[in-house]
Structures are given as structure tokens and as C-alpha cells.
Short mmCIF file of C-alpha atoms and ligand atoms in Angstrom, two decimals:
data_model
loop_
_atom_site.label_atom_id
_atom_site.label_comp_id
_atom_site.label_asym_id
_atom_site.label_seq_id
_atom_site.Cartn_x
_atom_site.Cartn_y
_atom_site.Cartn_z
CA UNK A 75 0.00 0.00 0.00
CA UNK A 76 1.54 3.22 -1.29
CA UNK A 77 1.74 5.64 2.04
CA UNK A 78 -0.45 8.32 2.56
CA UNK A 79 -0.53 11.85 4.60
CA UNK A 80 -3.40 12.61 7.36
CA UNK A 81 -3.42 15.91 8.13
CA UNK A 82 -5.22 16.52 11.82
CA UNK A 83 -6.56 19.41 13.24
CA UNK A 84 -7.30 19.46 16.67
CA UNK A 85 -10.33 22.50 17.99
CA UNK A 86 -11.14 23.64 20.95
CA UNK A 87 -9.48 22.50 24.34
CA UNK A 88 -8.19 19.21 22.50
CA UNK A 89 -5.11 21.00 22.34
CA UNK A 90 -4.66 20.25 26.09
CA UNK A 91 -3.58 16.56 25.25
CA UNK A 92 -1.19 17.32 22.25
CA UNK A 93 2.33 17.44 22.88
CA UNK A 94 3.01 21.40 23.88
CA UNK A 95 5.28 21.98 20.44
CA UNK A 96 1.95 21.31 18.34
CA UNK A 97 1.59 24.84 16.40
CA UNK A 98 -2.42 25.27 15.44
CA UNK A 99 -3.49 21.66 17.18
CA UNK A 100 -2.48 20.55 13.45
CA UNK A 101 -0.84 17.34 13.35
CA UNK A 102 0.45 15.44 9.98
CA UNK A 103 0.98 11.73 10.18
CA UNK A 104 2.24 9.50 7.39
CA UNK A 105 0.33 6.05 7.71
CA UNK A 106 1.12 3.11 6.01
CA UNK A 107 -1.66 0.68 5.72
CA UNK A 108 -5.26 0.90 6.28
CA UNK A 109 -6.08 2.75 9.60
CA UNK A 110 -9.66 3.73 11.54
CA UNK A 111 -9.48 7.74 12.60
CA UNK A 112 -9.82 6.39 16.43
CA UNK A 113 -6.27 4.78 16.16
CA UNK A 114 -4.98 7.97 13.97
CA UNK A 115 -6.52 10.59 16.81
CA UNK A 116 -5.44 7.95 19.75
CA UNK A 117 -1.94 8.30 18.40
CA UNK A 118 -1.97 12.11 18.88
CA UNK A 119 -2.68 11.34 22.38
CA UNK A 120 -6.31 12.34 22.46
CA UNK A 121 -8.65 9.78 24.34
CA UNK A 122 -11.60 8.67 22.12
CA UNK A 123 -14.25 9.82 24.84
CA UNK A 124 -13.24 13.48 24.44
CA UNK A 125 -13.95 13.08 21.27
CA UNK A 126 -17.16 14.57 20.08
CA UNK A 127 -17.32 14.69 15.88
CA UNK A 128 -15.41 13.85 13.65
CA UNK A 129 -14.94 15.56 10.33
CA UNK A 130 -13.01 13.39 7.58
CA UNK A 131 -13.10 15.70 4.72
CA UNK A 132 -16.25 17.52 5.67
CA UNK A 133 -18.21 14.42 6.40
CA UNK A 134 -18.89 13.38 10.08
CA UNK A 135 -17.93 10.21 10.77
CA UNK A 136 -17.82 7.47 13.35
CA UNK A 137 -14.90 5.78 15.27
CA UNK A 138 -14.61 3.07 13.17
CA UNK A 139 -14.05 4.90 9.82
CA UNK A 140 -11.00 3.55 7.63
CA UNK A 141 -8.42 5.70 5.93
CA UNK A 142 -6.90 4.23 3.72
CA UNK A 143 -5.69 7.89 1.44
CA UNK A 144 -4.37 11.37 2.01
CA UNK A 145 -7.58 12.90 4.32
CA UNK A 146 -7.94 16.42 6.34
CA UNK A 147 -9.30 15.31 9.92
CA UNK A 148 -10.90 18.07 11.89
CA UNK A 149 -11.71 16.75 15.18
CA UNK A 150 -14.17 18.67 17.71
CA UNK A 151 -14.58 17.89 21.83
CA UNK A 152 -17.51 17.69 23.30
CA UNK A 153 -19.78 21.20 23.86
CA UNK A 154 -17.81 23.05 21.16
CA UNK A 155 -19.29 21.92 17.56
CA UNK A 156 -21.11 23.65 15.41
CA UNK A 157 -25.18 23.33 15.95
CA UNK A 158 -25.84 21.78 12.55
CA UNK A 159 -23.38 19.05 13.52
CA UNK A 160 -25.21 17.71 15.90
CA UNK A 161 -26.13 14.47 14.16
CA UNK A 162 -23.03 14.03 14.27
CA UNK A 163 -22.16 13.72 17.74
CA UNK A 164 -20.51 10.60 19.24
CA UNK A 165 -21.03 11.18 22.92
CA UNK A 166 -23.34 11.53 25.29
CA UNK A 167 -23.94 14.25 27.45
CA UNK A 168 -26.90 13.05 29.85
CA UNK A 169 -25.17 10.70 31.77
CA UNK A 170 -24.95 11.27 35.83
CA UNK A 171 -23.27 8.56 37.41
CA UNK A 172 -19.62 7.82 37.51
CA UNK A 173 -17.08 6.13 38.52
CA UNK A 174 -14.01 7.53 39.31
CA UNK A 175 -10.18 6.26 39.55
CA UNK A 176 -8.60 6.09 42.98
CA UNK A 177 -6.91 9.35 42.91
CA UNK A 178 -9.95 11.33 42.40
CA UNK A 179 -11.30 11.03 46.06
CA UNK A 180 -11.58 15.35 46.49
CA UNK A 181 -13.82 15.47 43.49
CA UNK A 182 -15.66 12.43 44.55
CA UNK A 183 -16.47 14.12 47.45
CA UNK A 184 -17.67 17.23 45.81
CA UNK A 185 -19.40 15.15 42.91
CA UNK A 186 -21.53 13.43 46.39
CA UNK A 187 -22.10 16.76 47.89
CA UNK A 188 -24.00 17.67 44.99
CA UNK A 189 -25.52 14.71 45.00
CA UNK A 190 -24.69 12.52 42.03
CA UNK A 191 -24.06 9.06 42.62
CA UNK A 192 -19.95 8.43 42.40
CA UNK A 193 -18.83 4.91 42.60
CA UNK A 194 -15.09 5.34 44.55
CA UNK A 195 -12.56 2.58 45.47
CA UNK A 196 -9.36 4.00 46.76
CA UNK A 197 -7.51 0.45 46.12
CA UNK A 198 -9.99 -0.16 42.63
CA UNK A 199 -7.25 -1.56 40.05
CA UNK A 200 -7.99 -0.35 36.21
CA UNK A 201 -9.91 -3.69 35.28
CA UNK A 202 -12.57 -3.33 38.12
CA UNK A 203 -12.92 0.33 37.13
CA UNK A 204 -13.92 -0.52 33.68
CA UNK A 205 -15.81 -3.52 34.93
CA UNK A 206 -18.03 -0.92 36.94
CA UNK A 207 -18.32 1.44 33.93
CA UNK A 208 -19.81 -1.01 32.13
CA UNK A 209 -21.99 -2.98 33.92
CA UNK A 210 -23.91 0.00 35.78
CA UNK A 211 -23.40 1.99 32.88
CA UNK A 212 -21.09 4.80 34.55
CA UNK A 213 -19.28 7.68 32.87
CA UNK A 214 -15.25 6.88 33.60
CA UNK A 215 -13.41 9.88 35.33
CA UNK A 216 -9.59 9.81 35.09
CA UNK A 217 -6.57 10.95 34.69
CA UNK A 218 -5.06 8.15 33.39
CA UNK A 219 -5.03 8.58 29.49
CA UNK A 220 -4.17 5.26 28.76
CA UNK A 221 -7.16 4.11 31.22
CA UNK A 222 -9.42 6.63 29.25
CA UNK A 223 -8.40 4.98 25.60
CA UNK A 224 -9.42 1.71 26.74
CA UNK A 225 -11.63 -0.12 23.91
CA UNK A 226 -14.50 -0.13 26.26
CA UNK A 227 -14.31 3.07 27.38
CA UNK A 228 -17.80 4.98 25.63
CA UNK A 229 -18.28 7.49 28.13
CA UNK A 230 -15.67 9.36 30.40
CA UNK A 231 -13.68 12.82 31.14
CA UNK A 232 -10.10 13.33 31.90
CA UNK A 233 -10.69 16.40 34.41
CA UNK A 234 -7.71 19.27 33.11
CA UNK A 235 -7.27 20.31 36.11
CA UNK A 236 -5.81 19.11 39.56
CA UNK A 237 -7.54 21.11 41.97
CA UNK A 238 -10.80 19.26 42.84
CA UNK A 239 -13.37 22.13 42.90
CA UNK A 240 -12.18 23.19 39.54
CA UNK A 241 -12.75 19.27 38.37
CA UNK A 242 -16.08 19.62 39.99
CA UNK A 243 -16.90 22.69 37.72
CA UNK A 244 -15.88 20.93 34.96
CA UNK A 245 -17.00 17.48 35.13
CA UNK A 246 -20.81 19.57 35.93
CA UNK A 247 -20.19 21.27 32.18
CA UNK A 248 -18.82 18.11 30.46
CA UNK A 249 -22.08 16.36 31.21
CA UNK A 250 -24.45 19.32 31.58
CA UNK A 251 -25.26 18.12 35.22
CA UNK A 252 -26.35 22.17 36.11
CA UNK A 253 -30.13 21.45 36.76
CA UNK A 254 -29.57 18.24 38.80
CA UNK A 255 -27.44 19.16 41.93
CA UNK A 256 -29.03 18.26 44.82
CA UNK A 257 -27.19 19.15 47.69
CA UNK A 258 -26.71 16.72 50.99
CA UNK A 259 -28.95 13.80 49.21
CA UNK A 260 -25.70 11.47 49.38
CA UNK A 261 -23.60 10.30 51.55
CA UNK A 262 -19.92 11.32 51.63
CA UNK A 263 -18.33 8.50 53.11
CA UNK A 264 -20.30 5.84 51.17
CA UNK A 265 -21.98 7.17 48.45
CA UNK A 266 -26.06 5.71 49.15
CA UNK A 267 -28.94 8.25 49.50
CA UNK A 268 -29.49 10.31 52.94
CA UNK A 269 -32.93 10.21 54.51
CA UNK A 270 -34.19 12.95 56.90
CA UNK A 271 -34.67 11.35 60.61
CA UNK A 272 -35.84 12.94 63.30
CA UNK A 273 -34.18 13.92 66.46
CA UNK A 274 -35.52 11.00 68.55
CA UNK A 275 -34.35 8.45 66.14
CA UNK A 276 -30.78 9.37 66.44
CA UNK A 277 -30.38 11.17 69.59
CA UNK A 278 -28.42 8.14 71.46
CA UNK A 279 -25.79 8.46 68.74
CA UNK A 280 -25.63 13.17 69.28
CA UNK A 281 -22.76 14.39 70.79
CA UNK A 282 -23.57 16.16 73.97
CA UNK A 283 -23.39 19.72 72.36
CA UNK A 284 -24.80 17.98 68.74
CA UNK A 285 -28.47 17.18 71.40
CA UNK A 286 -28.50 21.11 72.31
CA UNK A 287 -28.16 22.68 69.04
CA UNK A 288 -29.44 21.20 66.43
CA UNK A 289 -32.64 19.73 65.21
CA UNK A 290 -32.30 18.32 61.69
CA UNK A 291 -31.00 15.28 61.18
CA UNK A 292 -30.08 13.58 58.04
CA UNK A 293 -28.69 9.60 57.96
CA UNK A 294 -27.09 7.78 54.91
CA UNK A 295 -29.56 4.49 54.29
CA UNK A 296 -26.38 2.56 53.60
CA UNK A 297 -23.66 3.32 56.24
CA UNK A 298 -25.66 4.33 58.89
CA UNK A 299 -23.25 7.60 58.82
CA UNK A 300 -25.74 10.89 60.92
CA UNK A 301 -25.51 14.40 59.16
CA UNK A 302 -26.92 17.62 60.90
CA UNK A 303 -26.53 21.14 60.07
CA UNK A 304 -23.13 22.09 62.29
CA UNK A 305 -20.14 23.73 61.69
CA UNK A 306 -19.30 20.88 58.70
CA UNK A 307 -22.44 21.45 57.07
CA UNK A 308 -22.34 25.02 56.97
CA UNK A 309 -18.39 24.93 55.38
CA UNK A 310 -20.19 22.77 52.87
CA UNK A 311 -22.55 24.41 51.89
CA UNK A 312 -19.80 27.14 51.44
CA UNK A 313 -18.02 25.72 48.79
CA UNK A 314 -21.45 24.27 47.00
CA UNK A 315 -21.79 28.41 46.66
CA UNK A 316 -18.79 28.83 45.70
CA UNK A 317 -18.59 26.01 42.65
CA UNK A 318 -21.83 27.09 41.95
CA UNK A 319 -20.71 31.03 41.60
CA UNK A 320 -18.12 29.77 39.42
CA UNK A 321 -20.67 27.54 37.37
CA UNK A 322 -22.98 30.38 36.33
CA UNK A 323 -20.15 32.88 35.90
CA UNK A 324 -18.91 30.27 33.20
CA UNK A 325 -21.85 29.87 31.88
CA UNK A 326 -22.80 33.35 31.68
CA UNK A 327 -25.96 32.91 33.86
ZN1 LIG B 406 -23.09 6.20 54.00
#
């Protein structure tokens, strides 16, 4: 097979997972044999699941398209195409439970404070993280590229940043999670649903000063774990202002 050129072009904040020298997010490979675009783009370091459309030679396309001659790639992350490509679109954006890698316990945390469901294993090795993705149908969070570029992978984020409440903000974009934060419906510690209890039913497990001042009482169905409004809750709820400042800021609310 005679070789052929693939030119790339990268938009939007693709860019992130090129190598730094990459003028324009354009990237020209030289390919031998019969290749699909996924390999091509995976090659440039770009995980398939931030990939949103594909463009090869003005026609969307999927994954699994072939080259096989000289093609212009234009490749487009998620949130960023152009309305009429919609059809074209190769993730989903309505998905809100997750499963995250074992160094992603702050944003876990911050993902359950909100509310949405986040399955966590500090010790979970790479094949029972994509066994849980698939089987309860759970959006991947990573940082691991490699992990992210696994064949089963369909639906995940590598957060950009490493500072948890900005991962927060943008995992909540990514999947256009905005309208369904629920605040202190989850538990932190264990990640099942909190149920409001009243002071009776929990009153032999109060600190002495927890009895006096407080009155509502919420208790994770799963762990057993007690939540009231004190000192913790009301730190909380700082930063679920805070993120969600920053969210409609971004957004332009
Ligand atoms: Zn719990």
C-alpha cells in the first residue's frame, strides 16, 4: 500500500492533550496501511471519549471509519461543535453517574455533595474500574489517558485540572449536570442516599453539644453515617456556593 498523509486538526481545548510543540493543534501523520481515525486521533494522544465529531473531509464520521488515502481530519470535543453538527455527535452528554479512579477522592467528594451518585474505590485496580463502567453503565473519570483509551471506554472525562473544585466545575459542564445538583442527598463517606430522621431516632448516637443545638438530622440508608446542620455542614454548603458562583459565571448565567 503506497503511504499516505493525514493531516489533523485538533479544535477547541483538544489541544490540552497534544504534545506542547503542536503549532495550530495541526498534526500530519504519514500512515502506512489501512487505519480507523480512532487509532490515527489515539496516536496524537487524544482519548476517544473526548472526542465529540469527527470531520473526515467535511463528512462526520464514526470511530470506526477507515483511511486508507491522504484525508484532512478536523476533530471537535464535546460542547464546542457547530449546531448543525449535531447528528453528528458521538457522545453523550446526559449521563450522571460515575465512577471515578482512585486518585480522584476530592472530586468524589464534591461530585456526592452535589448529590450525584460516584462509585469510589481507593484500592480499585484499572480492570474493576472498567468492569463498573460497564456494567452499571457509569461515565469513567480519570486521569489516566491510557485508562481513558481503553476499547471499552464509551463514556468518560479526563478532568484538566488538579484542583478538585475546579474538576467539579468541569465534570458539571462536560455532562451538563447544572439542573440536577441536589445538595446533601448522598452520603460522603459511602456514596447511598441520605434520609431525613428525626431527632428522637438518632439522639443516642448526638454528641452532647450535637443534642443542644441542632434539630435536623439527616442519615445515609447505607452506612448508617448521621448528618446535621453544624459547623461541617455550613463549610459545605460554602463551597457548594462557591462552585456554583463559578458555574454560572462560566456559563454566563
Ligand atoms: Zn453512608
Amino acid at each position: 500500500m503506497t503511504p499516505f498523509a493525514v493531516r489533523l486538526r485538533f479544535h477547541g481545548d483538544l489541544g490540552f492533550f497534544l504534545r506542547s510543540n503542536v503549532p495550530g493543534g495541526i498534526i500530519e501523520r504519514i500512515i502506512a496501511e489501512k487505519t480507523s481515525v480512532k487509532d490515527v486521533i489515539e496516536s496524537c494522544g487524544v482519548p476517544h471519549p473526548e472526542v465529540d465529531v469527527i470531520l473526515v473531509d467535511g463528512q462526520g464520521v464514526g470511530f470506526n471509519h477507515a483511511l486508507a488515502s491522504d484525508a484532512e481530519v478536523e476533530v471537535f470535543p464535546v460542547g464546542t461543535c457547530d449546531p448543525h453538527l449535531k447528528e453528528k455527535q458521538l457522545q453523550v452528554s446526559c449521563i450522571s453517574t460515575f465512577v471515578a479512579d482512585g486518585h480522584l477522592g476530592r472530586l468524589t467528594r464534591n461530585l456526592r455533595l452535589l448529590g450525584f451518585d460516584v462509585t469510589y474505590d481507593r484500592q480499585a485496580d484499572d480492570q474493576q474500574l472498567l468492569d463498573v463502567m460497564a456494567h452499571e453503565n457509569r461515565a469513567l473519570l480519570t486521569r489516566d489517558r491510557r485508562l481513558l483509551m481503553h476499547a471499552i471506554v464509551t463514556t468518560g472525562y479526563y478532568p484538566r485540572s488538579q484542583n478538585a473544585d475546579e474538576q467539579t466545575i468541569e465534570v458539571i459542564r462536560r455532562f451538563d449536570l447544572f439542573e440536577s445538583i441536589a445538595p446533601f442527598t448522598r452520603c460522603l463517606r459511602c456514596n447511598e442516599k441520605l434520609q431525613e430522621v428525626s431527632k428522637t431516632d438518632v439522639i443516642e448516637k448526638l454528641e452532647p453539644l450535637t443534642k443542644i443545638y441542632y434539630e435536623q438530622f439527616r442519615r445515609c440508608t447505607g452506612c448508617g453515617q448521621i448528618y446535621w446542620t453544624g459547623s461541617h455542614f455550613e463549610k459545605l454548603q460554602k463551597r457548594i456556593q462557591i462552585i456554583q458562583s463559578r458555574l454560572a459565571e462560566k456559563s454566563g448565567v
